[in-house]
PDB file of C-alpha atoms in Angstrom:
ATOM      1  CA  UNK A   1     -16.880  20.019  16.297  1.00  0.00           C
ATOM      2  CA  UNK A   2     -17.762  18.914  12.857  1.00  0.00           C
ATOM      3  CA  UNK A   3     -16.126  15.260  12.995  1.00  0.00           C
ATOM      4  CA  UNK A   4     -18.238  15.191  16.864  1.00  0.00           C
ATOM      5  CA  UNK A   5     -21.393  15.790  14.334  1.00  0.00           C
ATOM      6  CA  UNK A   6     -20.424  13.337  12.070  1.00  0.00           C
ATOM      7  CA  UNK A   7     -20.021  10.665  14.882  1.00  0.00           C
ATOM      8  CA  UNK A   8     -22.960  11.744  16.153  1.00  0.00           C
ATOM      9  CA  UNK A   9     -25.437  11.535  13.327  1.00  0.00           C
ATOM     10  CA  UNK A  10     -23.727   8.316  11.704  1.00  0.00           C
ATOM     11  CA  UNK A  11     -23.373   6.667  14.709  1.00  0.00           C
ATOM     12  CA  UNK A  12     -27.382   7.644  15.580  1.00  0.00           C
ATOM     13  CA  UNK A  13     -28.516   6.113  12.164  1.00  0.00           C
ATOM     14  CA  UNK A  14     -26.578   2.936  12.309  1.00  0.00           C
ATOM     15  CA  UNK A  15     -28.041   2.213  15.957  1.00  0.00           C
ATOM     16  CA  UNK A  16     -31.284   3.201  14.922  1.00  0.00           C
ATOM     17  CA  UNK A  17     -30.908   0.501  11.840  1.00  0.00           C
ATOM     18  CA  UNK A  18     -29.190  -2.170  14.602  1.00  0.00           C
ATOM     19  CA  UNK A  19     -32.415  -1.970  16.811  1.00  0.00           C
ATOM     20  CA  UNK A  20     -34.310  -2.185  13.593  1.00  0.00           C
ATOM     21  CA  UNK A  21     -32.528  -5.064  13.030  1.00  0.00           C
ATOM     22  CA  UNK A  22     -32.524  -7.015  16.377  1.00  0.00           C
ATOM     23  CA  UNK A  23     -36.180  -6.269  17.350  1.00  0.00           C
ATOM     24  CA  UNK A  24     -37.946  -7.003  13.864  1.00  0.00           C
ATOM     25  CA  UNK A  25     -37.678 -10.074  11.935  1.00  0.00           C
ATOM     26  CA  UNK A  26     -36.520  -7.762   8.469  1.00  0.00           C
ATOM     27  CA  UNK A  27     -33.376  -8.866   6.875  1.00  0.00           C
ATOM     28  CA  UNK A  28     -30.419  -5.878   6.154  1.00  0.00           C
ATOM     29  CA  UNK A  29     -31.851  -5.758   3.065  1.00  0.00           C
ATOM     30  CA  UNK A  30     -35.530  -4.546   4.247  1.00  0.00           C
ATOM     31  CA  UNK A  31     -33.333  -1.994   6.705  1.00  0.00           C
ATOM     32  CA  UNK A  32     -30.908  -0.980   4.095  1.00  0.00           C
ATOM     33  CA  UNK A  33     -34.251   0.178   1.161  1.00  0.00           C
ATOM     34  CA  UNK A  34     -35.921   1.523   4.167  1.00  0.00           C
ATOM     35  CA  UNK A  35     -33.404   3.963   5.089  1.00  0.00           C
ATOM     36  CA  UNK A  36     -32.711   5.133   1.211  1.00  0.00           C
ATOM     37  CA  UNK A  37     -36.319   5.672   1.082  1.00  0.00           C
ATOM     38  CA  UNK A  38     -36.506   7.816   4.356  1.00  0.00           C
ATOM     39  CA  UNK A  39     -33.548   9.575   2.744  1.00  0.00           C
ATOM     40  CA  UNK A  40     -35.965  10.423  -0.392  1.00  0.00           C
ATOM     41  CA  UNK A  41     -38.109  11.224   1.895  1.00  0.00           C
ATOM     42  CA  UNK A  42     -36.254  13.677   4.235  1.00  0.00           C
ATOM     43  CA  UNK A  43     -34.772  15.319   1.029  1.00  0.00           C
ATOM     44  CA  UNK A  44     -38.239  15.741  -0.037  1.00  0.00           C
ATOM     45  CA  UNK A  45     -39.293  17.315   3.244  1.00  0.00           C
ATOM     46  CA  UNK A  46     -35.981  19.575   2.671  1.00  0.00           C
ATOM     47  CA  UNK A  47     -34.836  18.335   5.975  1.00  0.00           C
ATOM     48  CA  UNK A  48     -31.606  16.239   4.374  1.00  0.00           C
ATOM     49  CA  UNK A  49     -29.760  19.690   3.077  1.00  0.00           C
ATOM     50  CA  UNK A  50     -29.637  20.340   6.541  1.00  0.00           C
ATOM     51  CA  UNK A  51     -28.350  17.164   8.326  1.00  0.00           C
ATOM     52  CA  UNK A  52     -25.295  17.736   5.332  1.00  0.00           C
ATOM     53  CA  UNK A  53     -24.808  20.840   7.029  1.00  0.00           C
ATOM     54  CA  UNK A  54     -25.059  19.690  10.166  1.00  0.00           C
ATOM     55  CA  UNK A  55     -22.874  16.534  10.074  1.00  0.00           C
ATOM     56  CA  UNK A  56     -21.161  17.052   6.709  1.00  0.00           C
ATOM     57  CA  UNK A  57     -19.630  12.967   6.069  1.00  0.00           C
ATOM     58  CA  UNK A  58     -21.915  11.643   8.582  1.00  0.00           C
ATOM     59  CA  UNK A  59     -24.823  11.866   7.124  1.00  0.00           C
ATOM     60  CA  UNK A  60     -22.945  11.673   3.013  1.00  0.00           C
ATOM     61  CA  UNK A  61     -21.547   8.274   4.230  1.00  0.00           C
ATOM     62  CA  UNK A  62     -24.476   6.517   5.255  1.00  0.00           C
ATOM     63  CA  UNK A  63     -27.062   4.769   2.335  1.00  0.00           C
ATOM     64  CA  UNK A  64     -29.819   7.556   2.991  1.00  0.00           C
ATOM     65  CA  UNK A  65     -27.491   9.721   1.219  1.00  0.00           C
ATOM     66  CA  UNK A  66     -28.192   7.564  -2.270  1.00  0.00           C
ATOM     67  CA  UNK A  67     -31.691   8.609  -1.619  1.00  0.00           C
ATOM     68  CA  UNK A  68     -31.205  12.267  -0.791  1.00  0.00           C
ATOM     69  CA  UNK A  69     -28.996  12.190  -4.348  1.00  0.00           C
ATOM     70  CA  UNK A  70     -31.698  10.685  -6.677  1.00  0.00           C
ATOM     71  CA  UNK A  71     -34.424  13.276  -5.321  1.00  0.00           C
ATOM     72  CA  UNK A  72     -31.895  16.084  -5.610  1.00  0.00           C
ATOM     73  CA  UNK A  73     -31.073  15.067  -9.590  1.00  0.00           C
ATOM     74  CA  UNK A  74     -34.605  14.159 -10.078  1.00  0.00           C
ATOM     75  CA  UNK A  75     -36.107  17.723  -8.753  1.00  0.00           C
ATOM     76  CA  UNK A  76     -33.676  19.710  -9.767  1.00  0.00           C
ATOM     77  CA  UNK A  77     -33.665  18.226 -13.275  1.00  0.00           C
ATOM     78  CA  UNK A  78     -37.251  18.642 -13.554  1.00  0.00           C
ATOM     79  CA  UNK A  79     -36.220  22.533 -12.491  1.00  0.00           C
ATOM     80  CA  UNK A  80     -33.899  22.353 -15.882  1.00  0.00           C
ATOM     81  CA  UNK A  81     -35.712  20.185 -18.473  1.00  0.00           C
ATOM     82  CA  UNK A  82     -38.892  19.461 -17.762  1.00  0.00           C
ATOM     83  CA  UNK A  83     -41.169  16.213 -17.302  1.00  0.00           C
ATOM     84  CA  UNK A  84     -38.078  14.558 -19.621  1.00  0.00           C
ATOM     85  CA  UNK A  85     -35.304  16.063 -16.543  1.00  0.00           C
ATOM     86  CA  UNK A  86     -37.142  13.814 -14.378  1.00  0.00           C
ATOM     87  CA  UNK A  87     -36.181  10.579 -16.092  1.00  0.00           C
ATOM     88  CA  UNK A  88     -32.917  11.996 -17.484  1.00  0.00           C
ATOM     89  CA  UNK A  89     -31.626  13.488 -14.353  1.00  0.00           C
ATOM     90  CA  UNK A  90     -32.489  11.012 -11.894  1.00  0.00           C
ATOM     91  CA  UNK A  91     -29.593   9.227 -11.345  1.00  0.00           C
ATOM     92  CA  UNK A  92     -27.010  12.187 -12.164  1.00  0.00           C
ATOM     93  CA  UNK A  93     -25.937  12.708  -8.612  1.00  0.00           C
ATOM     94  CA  UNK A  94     -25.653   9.167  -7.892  1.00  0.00           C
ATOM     95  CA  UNK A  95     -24.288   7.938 -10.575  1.00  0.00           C
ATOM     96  CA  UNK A  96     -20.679   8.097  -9.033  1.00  0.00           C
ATOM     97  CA  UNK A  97     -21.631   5.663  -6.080  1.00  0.00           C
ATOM     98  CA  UNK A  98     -23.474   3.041  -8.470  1.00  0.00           C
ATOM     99  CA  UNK A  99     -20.543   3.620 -11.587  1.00  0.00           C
ATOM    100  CA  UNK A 100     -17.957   3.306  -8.577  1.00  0.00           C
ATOM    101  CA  UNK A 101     -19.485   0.140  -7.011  1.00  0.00           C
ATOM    102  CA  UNK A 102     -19.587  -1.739 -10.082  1.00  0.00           C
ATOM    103  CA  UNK A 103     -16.170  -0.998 -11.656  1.00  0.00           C
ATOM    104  CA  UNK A 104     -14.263  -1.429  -8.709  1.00  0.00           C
ATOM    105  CA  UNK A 105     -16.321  -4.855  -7.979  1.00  0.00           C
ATOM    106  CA  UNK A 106     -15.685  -5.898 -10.876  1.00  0.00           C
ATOM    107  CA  UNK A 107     -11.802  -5.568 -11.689  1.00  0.00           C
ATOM    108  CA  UNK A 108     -11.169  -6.671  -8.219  1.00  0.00           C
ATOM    109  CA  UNK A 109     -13.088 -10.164  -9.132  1.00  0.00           C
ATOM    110  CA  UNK A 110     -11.147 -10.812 -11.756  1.00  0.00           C
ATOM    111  CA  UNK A 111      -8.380 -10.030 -10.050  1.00  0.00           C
ATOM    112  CA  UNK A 112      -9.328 -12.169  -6.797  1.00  0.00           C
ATOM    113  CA  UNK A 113      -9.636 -15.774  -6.337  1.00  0.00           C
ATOM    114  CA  UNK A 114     -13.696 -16.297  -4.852  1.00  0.00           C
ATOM    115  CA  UNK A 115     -13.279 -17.696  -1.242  1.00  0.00           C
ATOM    116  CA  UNK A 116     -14.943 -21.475  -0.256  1.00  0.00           C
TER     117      UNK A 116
ATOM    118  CA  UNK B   1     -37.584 -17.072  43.917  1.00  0.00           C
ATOM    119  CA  UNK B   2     -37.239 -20.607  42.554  1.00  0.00           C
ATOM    120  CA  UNK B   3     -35.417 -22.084  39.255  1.00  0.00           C
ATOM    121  CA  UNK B   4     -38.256 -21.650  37.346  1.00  0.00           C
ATOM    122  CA  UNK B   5     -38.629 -18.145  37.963  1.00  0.00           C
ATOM    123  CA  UNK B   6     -34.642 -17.990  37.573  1.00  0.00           C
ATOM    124  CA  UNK B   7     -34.416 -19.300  34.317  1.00  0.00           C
ATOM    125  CA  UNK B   8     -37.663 -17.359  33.205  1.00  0.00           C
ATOM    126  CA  UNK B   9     -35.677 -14.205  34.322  1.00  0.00           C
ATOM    127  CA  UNK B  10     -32.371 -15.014  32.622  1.00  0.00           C
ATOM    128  CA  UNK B  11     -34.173 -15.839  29.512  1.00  0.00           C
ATOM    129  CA  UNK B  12     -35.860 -12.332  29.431  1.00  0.00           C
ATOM    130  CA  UNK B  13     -33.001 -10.958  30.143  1.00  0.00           C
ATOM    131  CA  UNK B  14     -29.982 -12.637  27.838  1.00  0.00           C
ATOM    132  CA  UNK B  15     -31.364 -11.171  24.741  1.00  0.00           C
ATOM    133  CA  UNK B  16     -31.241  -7.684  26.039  1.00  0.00           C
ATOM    134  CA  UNK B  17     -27.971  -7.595  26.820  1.00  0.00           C
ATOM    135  CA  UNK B  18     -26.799  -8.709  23.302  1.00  0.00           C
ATOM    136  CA  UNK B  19     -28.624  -6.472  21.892  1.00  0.00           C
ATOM    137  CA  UNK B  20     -27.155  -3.559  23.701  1.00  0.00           C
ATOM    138  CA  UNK B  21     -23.974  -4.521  23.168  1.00  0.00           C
ATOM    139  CA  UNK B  22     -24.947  -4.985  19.208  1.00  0.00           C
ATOM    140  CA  UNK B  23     -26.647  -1.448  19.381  1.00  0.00           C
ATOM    141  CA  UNK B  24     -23.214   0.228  21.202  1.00  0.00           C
ATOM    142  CA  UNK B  25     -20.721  -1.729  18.714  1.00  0.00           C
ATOM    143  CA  UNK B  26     -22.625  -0.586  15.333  1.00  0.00           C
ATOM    144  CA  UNK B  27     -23.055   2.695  16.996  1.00  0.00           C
ATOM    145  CA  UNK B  28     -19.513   3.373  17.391  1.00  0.00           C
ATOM    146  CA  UNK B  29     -18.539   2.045  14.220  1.00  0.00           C
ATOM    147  CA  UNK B  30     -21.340   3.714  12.172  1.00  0.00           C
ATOM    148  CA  UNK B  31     -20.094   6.815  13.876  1.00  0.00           C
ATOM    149  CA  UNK B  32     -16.245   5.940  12.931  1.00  0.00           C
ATOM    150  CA  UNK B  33     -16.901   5.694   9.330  1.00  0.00           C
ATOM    151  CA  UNK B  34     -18.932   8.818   9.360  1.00  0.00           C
ATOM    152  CA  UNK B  35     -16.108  10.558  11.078  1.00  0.00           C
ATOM    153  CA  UNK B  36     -13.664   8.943   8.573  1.00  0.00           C
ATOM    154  CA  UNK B  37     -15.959  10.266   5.383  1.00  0.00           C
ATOM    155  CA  UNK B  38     -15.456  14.119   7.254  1.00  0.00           C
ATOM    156  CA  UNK B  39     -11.974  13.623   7.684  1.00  0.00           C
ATOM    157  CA  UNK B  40     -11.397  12.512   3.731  1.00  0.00           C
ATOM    158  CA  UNK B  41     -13.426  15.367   2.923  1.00  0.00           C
ATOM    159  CA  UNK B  42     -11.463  18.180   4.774  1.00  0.00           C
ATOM    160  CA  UNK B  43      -8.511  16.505   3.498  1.00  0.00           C
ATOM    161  CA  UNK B  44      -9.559  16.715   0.074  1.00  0.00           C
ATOM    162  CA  UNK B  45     -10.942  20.058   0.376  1.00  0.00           C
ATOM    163  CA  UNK B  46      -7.562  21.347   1.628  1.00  0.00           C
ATOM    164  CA  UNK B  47      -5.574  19.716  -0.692  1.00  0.00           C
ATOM    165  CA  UNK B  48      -6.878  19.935  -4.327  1.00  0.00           C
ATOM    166  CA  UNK B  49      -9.441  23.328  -3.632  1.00  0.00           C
ATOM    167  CA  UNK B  50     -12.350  21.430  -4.772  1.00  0.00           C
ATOM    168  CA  UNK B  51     -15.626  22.296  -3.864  1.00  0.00           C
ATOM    169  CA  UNK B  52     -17.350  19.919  -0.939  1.00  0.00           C
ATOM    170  CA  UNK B  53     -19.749  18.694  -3.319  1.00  0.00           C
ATOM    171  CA  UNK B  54     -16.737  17.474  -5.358  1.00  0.00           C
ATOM    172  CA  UNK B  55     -15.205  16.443  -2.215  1.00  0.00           C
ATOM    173  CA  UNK B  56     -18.390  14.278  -0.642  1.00  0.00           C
ATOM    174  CA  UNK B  57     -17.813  12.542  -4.075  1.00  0.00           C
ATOM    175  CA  UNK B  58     -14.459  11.656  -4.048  1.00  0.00           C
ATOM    176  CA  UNK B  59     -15.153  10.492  -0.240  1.00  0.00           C
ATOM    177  CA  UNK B  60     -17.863   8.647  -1.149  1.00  0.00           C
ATOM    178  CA  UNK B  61     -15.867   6.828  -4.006  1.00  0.00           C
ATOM    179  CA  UNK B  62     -12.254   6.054  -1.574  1.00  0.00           C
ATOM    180  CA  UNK B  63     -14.984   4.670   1.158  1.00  0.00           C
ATOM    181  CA  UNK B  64     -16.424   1.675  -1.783  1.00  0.00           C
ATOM    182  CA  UNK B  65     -12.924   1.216  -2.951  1.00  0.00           C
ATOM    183  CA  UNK B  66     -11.692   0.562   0.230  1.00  0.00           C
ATOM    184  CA  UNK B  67     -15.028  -1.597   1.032  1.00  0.00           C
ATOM    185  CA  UNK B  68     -14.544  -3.709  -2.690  1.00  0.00           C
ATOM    186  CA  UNK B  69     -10.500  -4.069  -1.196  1.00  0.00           C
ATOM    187  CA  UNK B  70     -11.070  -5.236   2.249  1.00  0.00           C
ATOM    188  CA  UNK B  71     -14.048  -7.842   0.632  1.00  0.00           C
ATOM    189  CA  UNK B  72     -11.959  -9.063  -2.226  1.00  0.00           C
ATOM    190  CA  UNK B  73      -9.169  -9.857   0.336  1.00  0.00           C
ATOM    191  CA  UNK B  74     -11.698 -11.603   2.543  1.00  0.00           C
ATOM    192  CA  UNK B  75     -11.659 -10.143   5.867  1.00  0.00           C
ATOM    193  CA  UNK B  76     -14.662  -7.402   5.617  1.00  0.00           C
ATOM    194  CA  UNK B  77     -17.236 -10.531   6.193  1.00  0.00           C
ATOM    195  CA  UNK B  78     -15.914 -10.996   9.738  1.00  0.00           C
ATOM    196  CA  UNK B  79     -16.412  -7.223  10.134  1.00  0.00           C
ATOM    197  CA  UNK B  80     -19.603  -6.686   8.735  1.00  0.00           C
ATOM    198  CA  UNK B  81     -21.265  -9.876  11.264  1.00  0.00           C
ATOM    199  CA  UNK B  82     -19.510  -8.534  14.223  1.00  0.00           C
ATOM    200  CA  UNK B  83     -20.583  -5.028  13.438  1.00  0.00           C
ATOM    201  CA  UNK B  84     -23.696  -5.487  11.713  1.00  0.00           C
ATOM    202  CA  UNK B  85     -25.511  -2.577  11.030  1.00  0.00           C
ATOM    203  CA  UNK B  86     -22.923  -0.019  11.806  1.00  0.00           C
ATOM    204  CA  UNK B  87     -21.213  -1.608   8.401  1.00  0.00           C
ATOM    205  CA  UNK B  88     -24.352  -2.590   6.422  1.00  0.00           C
ATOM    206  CA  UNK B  89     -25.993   0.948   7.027  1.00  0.00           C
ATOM    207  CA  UNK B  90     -22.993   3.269   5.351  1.00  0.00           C
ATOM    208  CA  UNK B  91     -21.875   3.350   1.971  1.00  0.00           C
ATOM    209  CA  UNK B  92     -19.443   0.375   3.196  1.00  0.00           C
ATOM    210  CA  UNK B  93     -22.939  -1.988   3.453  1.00  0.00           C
ATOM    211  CA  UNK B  94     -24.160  -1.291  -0.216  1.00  0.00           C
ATOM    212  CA  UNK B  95     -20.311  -2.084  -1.851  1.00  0.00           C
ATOM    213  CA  UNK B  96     -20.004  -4.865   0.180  1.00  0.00           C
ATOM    214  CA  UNK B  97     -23.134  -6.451  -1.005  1.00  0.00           C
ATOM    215  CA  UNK B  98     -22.244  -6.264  -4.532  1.00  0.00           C
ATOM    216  CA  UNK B  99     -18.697  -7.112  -4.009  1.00  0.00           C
ATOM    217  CA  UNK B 100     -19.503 -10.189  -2.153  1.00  0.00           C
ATOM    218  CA  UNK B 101     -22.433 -11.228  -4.653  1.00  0.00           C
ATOM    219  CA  UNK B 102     -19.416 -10.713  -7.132  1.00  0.00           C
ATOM    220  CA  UNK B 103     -17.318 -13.033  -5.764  1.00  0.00           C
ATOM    221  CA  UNK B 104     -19.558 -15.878  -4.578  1.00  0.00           C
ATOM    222  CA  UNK B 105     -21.076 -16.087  -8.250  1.00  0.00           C
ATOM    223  CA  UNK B 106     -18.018 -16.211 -10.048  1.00  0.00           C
ATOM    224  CA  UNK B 107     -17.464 -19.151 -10.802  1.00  0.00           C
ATOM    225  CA  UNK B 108     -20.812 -19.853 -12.610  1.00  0.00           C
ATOM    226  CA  UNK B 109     -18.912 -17.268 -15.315  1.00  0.00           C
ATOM    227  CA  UNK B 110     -19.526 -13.869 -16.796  1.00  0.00           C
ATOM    228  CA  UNK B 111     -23.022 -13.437 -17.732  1.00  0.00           C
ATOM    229  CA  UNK B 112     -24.846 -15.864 -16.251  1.00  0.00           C
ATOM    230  CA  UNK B 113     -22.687 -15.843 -12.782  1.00  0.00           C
ATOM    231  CA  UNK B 114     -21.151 -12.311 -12.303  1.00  0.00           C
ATOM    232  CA  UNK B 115     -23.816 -10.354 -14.837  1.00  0.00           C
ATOM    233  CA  UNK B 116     -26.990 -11.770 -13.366  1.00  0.00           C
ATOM    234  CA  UNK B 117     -26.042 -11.997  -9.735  1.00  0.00           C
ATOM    235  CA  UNK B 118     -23.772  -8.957  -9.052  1.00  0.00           C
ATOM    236  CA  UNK B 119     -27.071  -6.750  -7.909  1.00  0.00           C
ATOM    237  CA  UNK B 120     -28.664  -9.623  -6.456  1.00  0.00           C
ATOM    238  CA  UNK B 121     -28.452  -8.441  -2.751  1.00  0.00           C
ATOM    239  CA  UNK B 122     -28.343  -4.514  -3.539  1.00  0.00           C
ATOM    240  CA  UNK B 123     -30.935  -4.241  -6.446  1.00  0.00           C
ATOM    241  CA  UNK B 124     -33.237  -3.817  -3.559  1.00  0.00           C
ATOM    242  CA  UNK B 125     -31.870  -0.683  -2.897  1.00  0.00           C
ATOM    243  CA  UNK B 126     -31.403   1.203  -6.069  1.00  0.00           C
ATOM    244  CA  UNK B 127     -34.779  -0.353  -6.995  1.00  0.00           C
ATOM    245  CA  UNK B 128     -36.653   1.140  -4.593  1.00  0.00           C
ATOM    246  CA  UNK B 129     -34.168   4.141  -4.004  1.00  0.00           C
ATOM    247  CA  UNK B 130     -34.911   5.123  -7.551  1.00  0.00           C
ATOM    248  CA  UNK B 131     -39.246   4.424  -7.569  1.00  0.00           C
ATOM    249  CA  UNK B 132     -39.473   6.034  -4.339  1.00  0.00           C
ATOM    250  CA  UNK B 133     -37.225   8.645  -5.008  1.00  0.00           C
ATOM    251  CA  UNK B 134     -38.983   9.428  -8.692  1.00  0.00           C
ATOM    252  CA  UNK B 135     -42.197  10.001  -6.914  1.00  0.00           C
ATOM    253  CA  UNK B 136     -41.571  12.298  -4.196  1.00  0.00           C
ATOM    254  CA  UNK B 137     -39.436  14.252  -6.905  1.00  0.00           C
ATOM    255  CA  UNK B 138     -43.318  14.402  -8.507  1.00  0.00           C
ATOM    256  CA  UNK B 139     -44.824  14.913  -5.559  1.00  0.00           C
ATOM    257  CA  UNK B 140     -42.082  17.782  -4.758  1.00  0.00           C
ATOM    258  CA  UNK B 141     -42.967  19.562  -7.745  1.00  0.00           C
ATOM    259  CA  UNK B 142     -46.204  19.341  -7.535  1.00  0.00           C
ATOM    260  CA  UNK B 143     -45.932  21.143  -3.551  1.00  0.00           C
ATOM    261  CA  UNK B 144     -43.072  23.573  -4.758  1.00  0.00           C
ATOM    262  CA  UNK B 145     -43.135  23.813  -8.088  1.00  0.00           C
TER     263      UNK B 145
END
């Protein structure tokens, strides 16, 4: 039942962003900041917490998630430290997507030859 | 009806049909890599008793490995244009961006190549993930406290 959410809610998102796609002239890069903001957003509403529940990796896996983070580690570190937990916090959930990306991209270019 | 009608209709409808097709194919593979995210995450969950927190984590971290692998090794941009959004829209999308960007600017060399370019096509993202995150977080604490 949970991996039927997941397909669900993943699947839901990424054919909401391919009609996006086809039926507007924005680029995957317009479709792409627009969802991480409606992920800010929805976490803001409080309605994220509850598509994780719902769909558990479905909804972690897809790039609203990175917005749902930052909110949570910017509210929650204004909950801890104050106006300063806003700035310092911010990207403490997140960090392990963005830290991830960029290792891993980079060892593997210098191990890989670039393609033509 | 006569040709002109005929190739009025076709036109209106060729499109259409694409972009069904487009919409079912990301759909299904959106909806496989969400499904393979929950199955990591049970896994890891049963296997090392972390907490799912921990868990979406070390999910989210195998899913841009495996993203940065399959780009290095050139295959994932065959994927990603048959796909589309149902690659570009998960975690999957924003490694591949960066791993590709990577790549291509290589060989201009390490700063001015690789160091200036490697966020060139997801800087969008964490740009305005971060702005438009920051001010809701205001906004939340303003509403909630």
């Amino acid at each position: 039942m949970n991996f039927l959410c997941a397909f669900l809610f993943a699947g839901v998102a990424c054919l909401l962003a391919q009609i996006i796609l086809d039926n507007t002239k924005l680029t995957p890069g317009h479709v792409t900041s627009l969802f991480t903001i409606l992920g800010a957003f929805f976490a803001f509403l409080g309605l994220y917490e509850k598509f994780i529940q719902f769909a558990g990796g479905g909804a972690t896996s897809i790039i609203s998630n990175f917005g749902y983070m930052l909110y949570k580690g910017a509210y929650l570190g204004f909950q801890e430290n104050g106006i300063i937990g806003l700035f310092s916090e911010l990207l403490c959930y997140s960090s392990c997507a963005i830290a991830g990306v960029v290792v891993f991209a980079f060892v593997l270019t210098l191990l890989c030859k670039p393609r033509d | 009806m006569n040709k002109d009608e005929y190739k009025k209709l076709v036109n209106r409808l060729t499109p259409k049909e694409k972009k069904s097709k487009n919409a079912i194919i990301a759909f299904l593979v959106g909806g496989l890599i969400g499904v393979l995210a929950e199955i990591i995450i049970v896994i890891i969950m049963e296997c090392f008793a972390t907490s799912r927190v921990e868990a979406c984590q070390w999910s989210c971290l195998i899913i841009i490995f495996i993203a940065c692998l399959f780009t290095a090794l050139g295959f994932f941009d065959n994927w990603v244009t048959k796909a589309k959004a149902g690659i570009i829209l998960p975690t999957t999308g924003f490694a591949h961006s960066i791993m590709s960007a990577a790549l291509d600017y290589k060989r201009d060399g390490f700063i001015t190549g690789i160091g200036a370019n490697v966020f060139k096509l997801a800087g969008s993202v964490i740009l305005y993930g971060i702005v438009s995150a920051f001010f809701f977080a205001v906004l939340g604490v303003i509403i909630y406290g």
